[in-house]
């Protein structure tokens, strides 16, 4: 019994993997910068951005039907939302409310 436990502790699997590799999760900076350049960051949300005419024209120009065609990591819409939020904070570090307007 002790020998079996010792073998299981150091087991290894050899052979070929039959599953697909995991999807890429990091978007290349060149693609990210192009997409951020198309966004209007004032009051924009991921939903508004994904339905925008600027994005539709950009995707048509590069020959893709959707964001996932540009890069597999763009299937996640939360990624785009975080980019929009980051750009908003870079442009208006104090926000767009009363304090942000008065203190800017």
Short mmCIF file of C-alpha atoms in Angstrom, two decimals:
data_model
loop_
_atom_site.label_atom_id
_atom_site.label_comp_id
_atom_site.label_asym_id
_atom_site.label_seq_id
_atom_site.Cartn_x
_atom_site.Cartn_y
_atom_site.Cartn_z
CA UNK A 1 0.00 0.00 0.00
CA UNK A 2 2.83 2.38 0.83
CA UNK A 3 4.43 1.68 -2.55
CA UNK A 4 1.19 2.55 -4.39
CA UNK A 5 0.89 5.87 -2.54
CA UNK A 6 4.51 6.64 -3.36
CA UNK A 7 3.93 5.95 -7.08
CA UNK A 8 0.82 8.16 -7.23
CA UNK A 9 2.66 11.01 -5.58
CA UNK A 10 5.12 11.26 -8.47
CA UNK A 11 2.99 10.18 -11.41
CA UNK A 12 3.50 11.76 -14.81
CA UNK A 13 1.52 11.53 -18.02
CA UNK A 14 3.32 11.07 -21.31
CA UNK A 15 1.91 11.28 -24.83
CA UNK A 16 0.23 13.76 -27.13
CA UNK A 17 -2.44 16.17 -25.98
CA UNK A 18 -5.69 15.83 -27.89
CA UNK A 19 -7.26 19.08 -26.64
CA UNK A 20 -6.89 22.53 -28.13
CA UNK A 21 -4.50 25.01 -26.52
CA UNK A 22 -6.09 27.56 -24.19
CA UNK A 23 -7.33 30.77 -25.86
CA UNK A 24 -5.10 33.82 -25.81
CA UNK A 25 -6.09 36.24 -23.09
CA UNK A 26 -3.85 39.24 -23.72
CA UNK A 27 -4.66 41.57 -26.60
CA UNK A 28 -1.64 42.88 -28.55
CA UNK A 29 -0.95 46.58 -27.87
CA UNK A 30 -1.23 47.52 -31.56
CA UNK A 31 -4.80 46.19 -31.74
CA UNK A 32 -5.66 47.67 -28.35
CA UNK A 33 -4.42 51.14 -29.36
CA UNK A 34 -6.38 51.04 -32.62
CA UNK A 35 -9.57 50.13 -30.78
CA UNK A 36 -9.06 52.74 -28.05
CA UNK A 37 -8.49 55.37 -30.73
CA UNK A 38 -11.96 54.67 -32.15
CA UNK A 39 -13.75 55.12 -28.80
CA UNK A 40 -15.45 58.33 -27.72
CA UNK A 41 -14.67 58.17 -24.01
CA UNK A 42 -17.14 60.85 -22.87
CA UNK A 43 -20.05 58.92 -21.39
CA UNK A 44 -19.26 55.84 -23.45
CA UNK A 45 -20.10 52.35 -22.25
CA UNK A 46 -18.97 49.02 -23.69
CA UNK A 47 -22.44 48.47 -25.17
CA UNK A 48 -22.54 51.88 -26.85
CA UNK A 49 -19.02 51.37 -28.16
CA UNK A 50 -19.79 47.92 -29.59
CA UNK A 51 -22.82 49.37 -31.41
CA UNK A 52 -21.02 52.52 -32.60
CA UNK A 53 -20.70 53.46 -36.25
CA UNK A 54 -16.97 54.16 -35.82
CA UNK A 55 -16.32 50.58 -34.70
CA UNK A 56 -18.49 49.13 -37.47
CA UNK A 57 -16.56 51.14 -40.07
CA UNK A 58 -13.22 50.11 -38.54
CA UNK A 59 -14.16 46.41 -38.60
CA UNK A 60 -15.37 46.76 -42.19
CA UNK A 61 -12.09 48.44 -43.20
CA UNK A 62 -9.98 45.65 -41.70
CA UNK A 63 -12.27 42.94 -43.11
CA UNK A 64 -13.78 41.43 -39.95
CA UNK A 65 -17.41 40.96 -38.93
CA UNK A 66 -16.82 41.20 -35.18
CA UNK A 67 -14.30 41.95 -32.48
CA UNK A 68 -13.34 38.28 -32.07
CA UNK A 69 -12.09 38.31 -35.66
CA UNK A 70 -9.41 40.82 -34.68
CA UNK A 71 -8.14 38.75 -31.76
CA UNK A 72 -9.60 35.88 -29.67
CA UNK A 73 -9.17 37.83 -26.43
CA UNK A 74 -11.78 40.35 -27.60
CA UNK A 75 -14.61 37.85 -27.00
CA UNK A 76 -14.58 39.21 -23.45
CA UNK A 77 -16.53 42.50 -23.44
CA UNK A 78 -15.33 43.28 -19.91
CA UNK A 79 -11.88 43.88 -21.39
CA UNK A 80 -13.23 46.70 -23.57
CA UNK A 81 -15.08 48.17 -20.59
CA UNK A 82 -11.88 48.26 -18.56
CA UNK A 83 -10.08 50.04 -21.42
CA UNK A 84 -12.83 52.66 -21.65
CA UNK A 85 -12.75 53.20 -17.87
CA UNK A 86 -8.96 53.54 -17.91
CA UNK A 87 -9.10 56.16 -20.69
CA UNK A 88 -11.83 58.08 -18.82
CA UNK A 89 -9.66 58.19 -15.70
CA UNK A 90 -6.63 59.30 -17.72
CA UNK A 91 -8.59 62.15 -19.35
CA UNK A 92 -10.52 63.18 -16.21
CA UNK A 93 -8.68 61.95 -13.11
CA UNK A 94 -11.16 63.70 -10.78
CA UNK A 95 -14.21 62.47 -12.68
CA UNK A 96 -16.94 64.29 -14.59
CA UNK A 97 -19.16 65.23 -11.66
CA UNK A 98 -19.24 68.63 -9.92
CA UNK A 99 -15.93 68.13 -8.09
CA UNK A 100 -14.18 67.02 -11.25
CA UNK A 101 -15.36 70.07 -13.18
CA UNK A 102 -14.59 72.59 -10.42
CA UNK A 103 -11.18 71.17 -9.52
CA UNK A 104 -9.94 70.65 -13.09
#
